[in-house]
CSV table of C-alpha atoms and ligand atoms in Angstrom, one decimal:
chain,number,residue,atom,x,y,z
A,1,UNK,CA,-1.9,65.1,38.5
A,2,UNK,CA,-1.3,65.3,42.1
A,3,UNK,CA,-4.1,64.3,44.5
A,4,UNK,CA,-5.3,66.9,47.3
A,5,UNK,CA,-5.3,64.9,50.5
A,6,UNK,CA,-6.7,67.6,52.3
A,7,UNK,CA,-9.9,69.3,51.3
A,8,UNK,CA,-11.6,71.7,53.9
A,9,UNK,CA,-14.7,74.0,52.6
A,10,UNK,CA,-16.1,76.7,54.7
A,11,UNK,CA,-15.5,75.0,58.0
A,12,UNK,CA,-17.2,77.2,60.9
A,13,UNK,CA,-17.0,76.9,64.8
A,14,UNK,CA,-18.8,79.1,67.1
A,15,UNK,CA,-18.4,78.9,70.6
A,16,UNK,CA,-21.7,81.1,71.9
A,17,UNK,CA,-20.6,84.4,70.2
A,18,UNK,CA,-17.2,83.6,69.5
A,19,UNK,CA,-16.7,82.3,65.8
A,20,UNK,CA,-13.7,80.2,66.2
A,21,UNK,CA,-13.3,79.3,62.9
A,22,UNK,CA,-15.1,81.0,60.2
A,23,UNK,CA,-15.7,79.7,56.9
A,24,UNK,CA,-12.3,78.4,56.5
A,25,UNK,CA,-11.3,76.8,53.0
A,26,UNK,CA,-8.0,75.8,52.0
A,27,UNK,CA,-6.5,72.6,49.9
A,28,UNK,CA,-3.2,69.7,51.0
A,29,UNK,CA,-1.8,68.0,48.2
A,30,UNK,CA,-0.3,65.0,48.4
A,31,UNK,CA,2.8,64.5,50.4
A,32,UNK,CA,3.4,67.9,50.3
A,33,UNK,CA,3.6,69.6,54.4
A,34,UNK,CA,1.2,72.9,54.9
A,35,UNK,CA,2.2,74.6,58.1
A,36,UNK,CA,-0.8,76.5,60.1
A,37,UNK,CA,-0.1,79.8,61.5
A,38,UNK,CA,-1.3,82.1,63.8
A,39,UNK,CA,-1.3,83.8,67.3
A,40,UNK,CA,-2.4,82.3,70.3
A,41,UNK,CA,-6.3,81.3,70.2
A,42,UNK,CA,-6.8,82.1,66.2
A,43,UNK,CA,-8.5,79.0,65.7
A,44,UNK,CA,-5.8,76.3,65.4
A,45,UNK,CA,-6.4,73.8,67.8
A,46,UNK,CA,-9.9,74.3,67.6
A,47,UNK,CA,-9.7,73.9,63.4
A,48,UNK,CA,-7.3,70.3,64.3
A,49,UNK,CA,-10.0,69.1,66.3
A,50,UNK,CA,-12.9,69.4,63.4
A,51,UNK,CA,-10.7,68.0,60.9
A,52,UNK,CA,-9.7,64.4,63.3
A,53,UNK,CA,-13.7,64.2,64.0
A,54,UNK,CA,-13.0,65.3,67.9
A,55,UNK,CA,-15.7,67.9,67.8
A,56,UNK,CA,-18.1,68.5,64.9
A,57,UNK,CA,-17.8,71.6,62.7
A,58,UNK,CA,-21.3,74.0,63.1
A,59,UNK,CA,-21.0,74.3,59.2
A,60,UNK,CA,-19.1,73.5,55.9
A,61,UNK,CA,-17.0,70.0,55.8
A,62,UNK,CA,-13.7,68.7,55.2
A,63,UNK,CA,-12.1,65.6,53.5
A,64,UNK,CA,-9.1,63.7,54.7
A,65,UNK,CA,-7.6,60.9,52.5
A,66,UNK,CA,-10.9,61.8,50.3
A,67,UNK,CA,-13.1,61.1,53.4
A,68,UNK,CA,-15.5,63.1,54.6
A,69,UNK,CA,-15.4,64.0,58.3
A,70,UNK,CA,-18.6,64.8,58.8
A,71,UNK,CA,-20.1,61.5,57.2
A,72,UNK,CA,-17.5,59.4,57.4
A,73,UNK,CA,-15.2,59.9,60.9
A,74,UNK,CA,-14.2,56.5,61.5
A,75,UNK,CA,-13.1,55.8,57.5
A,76,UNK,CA,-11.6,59.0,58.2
A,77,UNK,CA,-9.7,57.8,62.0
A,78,UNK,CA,-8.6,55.0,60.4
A,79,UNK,CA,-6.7,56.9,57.5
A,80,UNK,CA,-5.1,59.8,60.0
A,81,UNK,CA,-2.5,59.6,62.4
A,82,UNK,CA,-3.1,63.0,65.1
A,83,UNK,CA,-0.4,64.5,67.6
A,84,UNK,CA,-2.5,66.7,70.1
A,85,UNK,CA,-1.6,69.8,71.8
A,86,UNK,CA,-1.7,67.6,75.5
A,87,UNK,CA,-0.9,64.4,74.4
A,88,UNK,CA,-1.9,62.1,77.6
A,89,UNK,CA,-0.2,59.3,78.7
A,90,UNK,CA,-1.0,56.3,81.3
A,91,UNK,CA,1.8,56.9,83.6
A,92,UNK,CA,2.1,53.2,84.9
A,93,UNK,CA,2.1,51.9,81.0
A,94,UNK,CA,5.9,51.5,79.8
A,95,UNK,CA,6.0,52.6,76.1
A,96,UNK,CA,5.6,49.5,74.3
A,97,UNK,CA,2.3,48.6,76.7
A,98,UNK,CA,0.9,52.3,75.4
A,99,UNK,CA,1.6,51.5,72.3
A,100,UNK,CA,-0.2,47.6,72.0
A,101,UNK,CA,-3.1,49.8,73.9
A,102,UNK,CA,-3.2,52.2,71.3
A,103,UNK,CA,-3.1,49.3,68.5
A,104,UNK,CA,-6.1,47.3,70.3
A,105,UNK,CA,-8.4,50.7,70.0
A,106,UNK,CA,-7.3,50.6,66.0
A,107,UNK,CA,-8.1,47.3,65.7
A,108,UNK,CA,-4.6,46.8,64.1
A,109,UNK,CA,-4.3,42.9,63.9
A,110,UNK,CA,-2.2,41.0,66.8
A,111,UNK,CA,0.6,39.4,64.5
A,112,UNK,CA,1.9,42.4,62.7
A,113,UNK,CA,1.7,44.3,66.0
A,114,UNK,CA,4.7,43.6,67.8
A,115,UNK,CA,6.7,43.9,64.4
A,116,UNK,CA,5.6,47.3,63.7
A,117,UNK,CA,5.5,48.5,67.4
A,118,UNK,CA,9.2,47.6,67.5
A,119,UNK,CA,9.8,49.3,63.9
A,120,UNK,CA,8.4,52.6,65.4
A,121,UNK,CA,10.3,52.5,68.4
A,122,UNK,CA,13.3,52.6,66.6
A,123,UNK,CA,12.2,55.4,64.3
A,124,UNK,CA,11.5,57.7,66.8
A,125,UNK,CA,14.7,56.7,68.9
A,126,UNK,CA,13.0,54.8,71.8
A,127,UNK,CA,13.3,51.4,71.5
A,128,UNK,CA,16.1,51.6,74.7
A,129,UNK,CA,13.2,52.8,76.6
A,130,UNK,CA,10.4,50.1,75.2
A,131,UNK,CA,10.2,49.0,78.5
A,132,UNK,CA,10.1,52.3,81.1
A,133,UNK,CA,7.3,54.1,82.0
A,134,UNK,CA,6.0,56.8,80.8
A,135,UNK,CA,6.0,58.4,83.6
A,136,UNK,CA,9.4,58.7,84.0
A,137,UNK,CA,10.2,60.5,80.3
A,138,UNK,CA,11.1,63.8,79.4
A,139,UNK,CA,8.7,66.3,77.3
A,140,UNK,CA,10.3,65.1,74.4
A,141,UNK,CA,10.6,61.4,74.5
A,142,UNK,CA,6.5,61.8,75.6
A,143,UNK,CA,6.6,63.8,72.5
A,144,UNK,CA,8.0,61.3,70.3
A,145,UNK,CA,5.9,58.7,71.6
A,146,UNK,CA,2.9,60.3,70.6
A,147,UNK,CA,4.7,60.6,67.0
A,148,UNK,CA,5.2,56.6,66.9
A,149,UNK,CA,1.3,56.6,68.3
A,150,UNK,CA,-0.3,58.4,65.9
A,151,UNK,CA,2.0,56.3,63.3
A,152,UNK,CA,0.6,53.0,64.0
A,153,UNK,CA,-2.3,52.6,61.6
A,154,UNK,CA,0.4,53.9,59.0
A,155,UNK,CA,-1.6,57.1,58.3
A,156,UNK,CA,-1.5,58.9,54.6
A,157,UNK,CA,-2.5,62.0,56.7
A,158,UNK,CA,-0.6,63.2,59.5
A,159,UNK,CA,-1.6,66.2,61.9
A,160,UNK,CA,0.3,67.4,64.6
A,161,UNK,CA,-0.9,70.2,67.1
A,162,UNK,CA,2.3,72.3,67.9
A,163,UNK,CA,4.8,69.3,67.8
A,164,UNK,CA,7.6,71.2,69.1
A,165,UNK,CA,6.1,73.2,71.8
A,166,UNK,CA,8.0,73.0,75.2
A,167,UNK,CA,11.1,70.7,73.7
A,168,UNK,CA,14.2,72.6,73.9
A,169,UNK,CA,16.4,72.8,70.2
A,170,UNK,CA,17.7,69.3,70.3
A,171,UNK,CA,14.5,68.1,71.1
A,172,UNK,CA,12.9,70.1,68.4
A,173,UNK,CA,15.3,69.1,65.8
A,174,UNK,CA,14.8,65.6,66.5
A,175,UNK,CA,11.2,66.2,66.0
A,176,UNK,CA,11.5,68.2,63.2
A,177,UNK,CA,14.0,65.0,61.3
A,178,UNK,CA,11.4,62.6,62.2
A,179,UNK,CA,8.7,64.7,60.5
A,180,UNK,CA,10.6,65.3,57.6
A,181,UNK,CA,11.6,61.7,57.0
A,182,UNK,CA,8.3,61.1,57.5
A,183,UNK,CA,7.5,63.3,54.6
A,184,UNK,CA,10.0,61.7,52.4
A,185,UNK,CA,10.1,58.4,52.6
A,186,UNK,CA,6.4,57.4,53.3
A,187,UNK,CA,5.0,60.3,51.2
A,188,UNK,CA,2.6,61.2,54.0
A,189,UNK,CA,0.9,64.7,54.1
A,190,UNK,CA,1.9,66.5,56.8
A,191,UNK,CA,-0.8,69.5,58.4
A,192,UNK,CA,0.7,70.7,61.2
A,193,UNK,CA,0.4,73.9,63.5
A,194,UNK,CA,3.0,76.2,65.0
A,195,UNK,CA,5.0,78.8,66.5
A,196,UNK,CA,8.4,77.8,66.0
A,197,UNK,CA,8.6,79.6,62.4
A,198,UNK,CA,12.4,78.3,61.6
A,199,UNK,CA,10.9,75.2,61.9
A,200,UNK,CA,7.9,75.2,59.8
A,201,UNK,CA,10.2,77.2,57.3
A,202,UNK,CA,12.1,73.5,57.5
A,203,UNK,CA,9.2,71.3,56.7
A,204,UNK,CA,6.7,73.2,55.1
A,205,UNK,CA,6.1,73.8,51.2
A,206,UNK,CA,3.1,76.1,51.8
A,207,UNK,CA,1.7,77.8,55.1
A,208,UNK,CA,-1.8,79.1,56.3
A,209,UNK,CA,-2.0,82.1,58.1
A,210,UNK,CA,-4.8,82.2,60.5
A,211,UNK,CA,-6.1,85.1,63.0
A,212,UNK,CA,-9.3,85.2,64.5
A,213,UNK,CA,-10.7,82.4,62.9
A,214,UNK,CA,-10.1,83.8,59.3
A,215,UNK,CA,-7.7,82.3,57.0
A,216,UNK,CA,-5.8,85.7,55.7
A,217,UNK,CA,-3.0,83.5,53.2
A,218,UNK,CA,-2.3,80.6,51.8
A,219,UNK,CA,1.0,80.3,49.7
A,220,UNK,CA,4.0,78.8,49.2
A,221,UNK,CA,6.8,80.7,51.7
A,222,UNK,CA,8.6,81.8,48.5
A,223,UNK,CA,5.5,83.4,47.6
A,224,UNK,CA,4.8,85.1,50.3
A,225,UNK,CA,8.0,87.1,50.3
A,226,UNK,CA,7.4,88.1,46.8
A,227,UNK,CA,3.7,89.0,47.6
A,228,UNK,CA,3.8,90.9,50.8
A,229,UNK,CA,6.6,93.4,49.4
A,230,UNK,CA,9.3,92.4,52.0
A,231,UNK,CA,11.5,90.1,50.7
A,232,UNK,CA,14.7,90.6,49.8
A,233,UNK,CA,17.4,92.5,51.8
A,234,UNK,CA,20.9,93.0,50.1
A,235,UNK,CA,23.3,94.7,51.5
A,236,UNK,CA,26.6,95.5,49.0
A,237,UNK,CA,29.7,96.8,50.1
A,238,UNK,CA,31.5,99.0,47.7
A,239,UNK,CA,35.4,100.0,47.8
A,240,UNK,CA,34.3,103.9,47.8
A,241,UNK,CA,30.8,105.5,48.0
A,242,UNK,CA,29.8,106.2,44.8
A,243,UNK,CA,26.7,108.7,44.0
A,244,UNK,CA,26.4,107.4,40.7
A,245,UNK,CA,25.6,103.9,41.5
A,246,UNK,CA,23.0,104.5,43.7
A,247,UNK,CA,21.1,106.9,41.3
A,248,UNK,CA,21.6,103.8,38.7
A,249,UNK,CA,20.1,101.3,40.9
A,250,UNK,CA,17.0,103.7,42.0
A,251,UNK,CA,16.2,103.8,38.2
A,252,UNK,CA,15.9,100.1,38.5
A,253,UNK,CA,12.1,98.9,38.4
A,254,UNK,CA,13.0,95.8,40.7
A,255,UNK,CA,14.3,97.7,43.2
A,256,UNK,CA,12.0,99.2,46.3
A,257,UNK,CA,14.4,101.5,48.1
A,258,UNK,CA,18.2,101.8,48.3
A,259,UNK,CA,19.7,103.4,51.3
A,260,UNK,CA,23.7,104.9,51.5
A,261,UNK,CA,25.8,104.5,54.9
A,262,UNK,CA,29.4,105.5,54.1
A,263,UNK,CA,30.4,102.4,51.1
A,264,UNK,CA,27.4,100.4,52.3
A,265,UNK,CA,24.1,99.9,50.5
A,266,UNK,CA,21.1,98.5,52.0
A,267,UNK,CA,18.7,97.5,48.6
A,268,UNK,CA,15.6,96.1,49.2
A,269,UNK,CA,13.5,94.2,46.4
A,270,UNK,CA,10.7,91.9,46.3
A,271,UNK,CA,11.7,90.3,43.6
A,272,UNK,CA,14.1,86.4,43.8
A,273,UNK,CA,17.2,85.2,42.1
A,274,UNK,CA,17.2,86.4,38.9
A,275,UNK,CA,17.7,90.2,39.6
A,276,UNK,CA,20.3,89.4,41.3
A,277,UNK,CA,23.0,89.6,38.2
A,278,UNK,CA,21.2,92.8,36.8
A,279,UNK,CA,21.9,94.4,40.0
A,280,UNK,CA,25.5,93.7,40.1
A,281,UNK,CA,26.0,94.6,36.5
A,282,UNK,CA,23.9,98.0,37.0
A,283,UNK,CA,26.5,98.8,39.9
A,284,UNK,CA,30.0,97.6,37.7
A,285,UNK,CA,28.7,99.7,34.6
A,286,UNK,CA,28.5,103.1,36.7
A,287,UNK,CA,31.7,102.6,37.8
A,288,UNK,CA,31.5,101.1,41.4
A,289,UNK,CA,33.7,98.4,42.9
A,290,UNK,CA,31.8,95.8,44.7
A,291,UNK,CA,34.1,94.6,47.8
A,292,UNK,CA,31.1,92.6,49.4
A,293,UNK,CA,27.6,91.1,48.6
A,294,UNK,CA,25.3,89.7,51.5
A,295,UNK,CA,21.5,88.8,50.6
A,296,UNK,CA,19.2,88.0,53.7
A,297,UNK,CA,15.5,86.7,53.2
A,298,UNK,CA,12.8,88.2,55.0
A,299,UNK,CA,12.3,85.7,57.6
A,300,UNK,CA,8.8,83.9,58.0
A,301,UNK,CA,8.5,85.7,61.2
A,302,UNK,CA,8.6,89.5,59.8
A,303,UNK,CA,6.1,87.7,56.7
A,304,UNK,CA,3.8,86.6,59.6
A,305,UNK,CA,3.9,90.1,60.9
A,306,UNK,CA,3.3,91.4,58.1
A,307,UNK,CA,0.0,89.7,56.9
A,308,UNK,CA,-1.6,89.9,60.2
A,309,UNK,CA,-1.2,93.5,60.6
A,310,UNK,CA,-2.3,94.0,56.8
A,311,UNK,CA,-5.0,91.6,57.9
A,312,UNK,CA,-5.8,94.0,60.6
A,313,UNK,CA,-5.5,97.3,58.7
A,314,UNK,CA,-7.7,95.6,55.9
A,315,UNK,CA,-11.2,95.4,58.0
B,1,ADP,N1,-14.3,74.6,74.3
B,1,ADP,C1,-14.3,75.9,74.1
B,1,ADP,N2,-15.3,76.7,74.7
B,1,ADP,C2,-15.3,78.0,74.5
B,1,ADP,N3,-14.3,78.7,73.8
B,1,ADP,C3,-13.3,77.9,73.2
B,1,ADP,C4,-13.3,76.5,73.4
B,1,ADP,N4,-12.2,76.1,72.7
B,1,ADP,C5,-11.6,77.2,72.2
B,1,ADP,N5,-12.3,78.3,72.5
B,1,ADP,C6,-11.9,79.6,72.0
B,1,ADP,O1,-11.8,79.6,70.6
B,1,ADP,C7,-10.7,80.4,70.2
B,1,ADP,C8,-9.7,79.6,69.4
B,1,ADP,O2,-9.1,78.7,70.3
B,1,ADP,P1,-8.0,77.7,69.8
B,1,ADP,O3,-8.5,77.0,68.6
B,1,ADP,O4,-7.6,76.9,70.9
B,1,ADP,O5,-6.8,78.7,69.3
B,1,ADP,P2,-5.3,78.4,69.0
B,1,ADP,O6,-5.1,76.9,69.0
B,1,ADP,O7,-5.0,79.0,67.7
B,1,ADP,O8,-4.5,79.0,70.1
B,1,ADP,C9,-10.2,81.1,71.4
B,1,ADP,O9,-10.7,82.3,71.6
B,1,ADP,C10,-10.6,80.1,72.5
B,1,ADP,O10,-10.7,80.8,73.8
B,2,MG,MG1,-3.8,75.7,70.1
């Protein structure tokens, strides 16, 4: 059976009128990676912050690592490691002194310190700057410092608060490896917010759609294509046009809409793999010649659209 390490009921935040968060629920299993989503001020940050005991939910609860935050925040510090959205750093600290900082406030004990300080400083490519200040690195080395930081206590439960935001694509990437080694090797479950979609399509199984406070999805990205009707885009070349193909493939039940330009056809379906060879027979039986065959996936970006419009439409 695998073990939800994630388990948040009904969690609500009001700010005066504003609900924040409202009644969200949703479930992480273990070592899997669930990627948060949603436009600027739906809740995220606000959501990461209930769930690492920062603020206190007005109502419903959560469990991390099978604690409970509301009765049990520092069982549940101890078993979470947290990347915030403004990570902030002592200048005048180099990184190892932030680190042994960091390690004193966890109460991690003094002899396997050093040994796993230097460990992390090598995983998240900084042990060449162990000894600079802080103050003098880039967005991203700040940002993989705060990866090694929240690392320390070895955490089963990993959240990060738009890791990637402001790093340019190398910086990302590099980020993005780390995460998914992370994810890998250690096993740890990984709930992390973002904009950058091709990256939580990296790293994520499942993702959560969030927009004004609401939860609208949760599902596996696979899923969603197949659930919100625009996913799959194949576009088939053949050596002439061909009337009769195209009236074959409309009688096809898998198939949404086909559309003719010259020898090209634009087919969309919802559906995965497997209609794939159906399709191709349908077109060779009515006597068409297939010179090319391109299938694009909706991307996570035109799903995201997608749902929160629906979500919109829907109230
Ligand atoms: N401390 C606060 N006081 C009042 N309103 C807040 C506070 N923190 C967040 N909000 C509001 O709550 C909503 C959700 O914010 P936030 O969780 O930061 O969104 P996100 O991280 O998705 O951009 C926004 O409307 C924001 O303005
Ligand atoms: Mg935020």
């Amino acid at each position: 059976m695998i073990e939800n390490r994630m388990e948040v009921h009904n969690l609500t935040k009001r700010y005066g009128n504003l609900i924040a968060v409202d009644q969200l629920s949703f479930k992480v299993k273990k070592g899997t990676a669930f990627g948060f989503l949603g436009p600027n001020g739906a809740g995220k940050t606000t959501t990461l912050k209930m769930l690492t005991c920062m603020i206190r939910p007005d109502s419903g609860t959560a469990l991390l690592a099978g604690y409970d935050i509301s009765k049990e925040s520092m069982a549940v510090r101890r078993s979470i490691g947290y990347v915030s959205e403004n990570q902030g750093f002592y200048n005048r600290m180099t990184a190892v002194e932030t680190l042994n900082y960091i390690s004193r406030l966890l109460d991690i004990p003094g002899n396997k310190r050093q040994k796993r300080i230097k460990e992390l400083l090598g995983q998240v490519g900084l042990a060449d700057r162990r000894d600079k200040y802080v103050g003098t690195f880039s967005r991203g080395m700040k940002q993989r410092l705060a990866l090694a930081q929240a690392l320390l206590a070895e955490p089963e439960v990993l959240l990060l608060d738009e890791p990637a935001l402001g790093l340019d694509p190398m910086g990302a990437k590099e980020i993005r490896d780390l995460i998914l080694n992370l994810k890998k090797d250690r096993n740890v479950t990984i709930f992390m917010s973002s904009h950058i979609l091709p990256e939580v399509e990296a790293i994520c199984d499942e993702v959560g759609i969030i927009n004004k406070g609401k939860l609208l999805v949760q599902n596996s990205v696979e899923n969603l294509r197949r659930t919100t009707g625009i996913g799959m885009k194949l576009k088939i070349v053949l050596a002439q046009p061909d009337m009769r193909v195209v009236a074959a493939l409309k009688k096809m039940s898998c198939i949404q809409d086909v559309k003719v330009i010259g020898q090209k056809l634009m087919i969309y379906t919802t559906v995965k793999d497997e209609v794939r060879p159906q399709i191709i027979d349908t077109i060779v039986k009515s006597g068409g010649r297939i010179l090319s065959f391109n299938i694009k996936e909706a991307s996570l970006e035109e799903i995201l659209f997608q749902v929160v419009e629906e979500g919109e439409v829907s109230k």
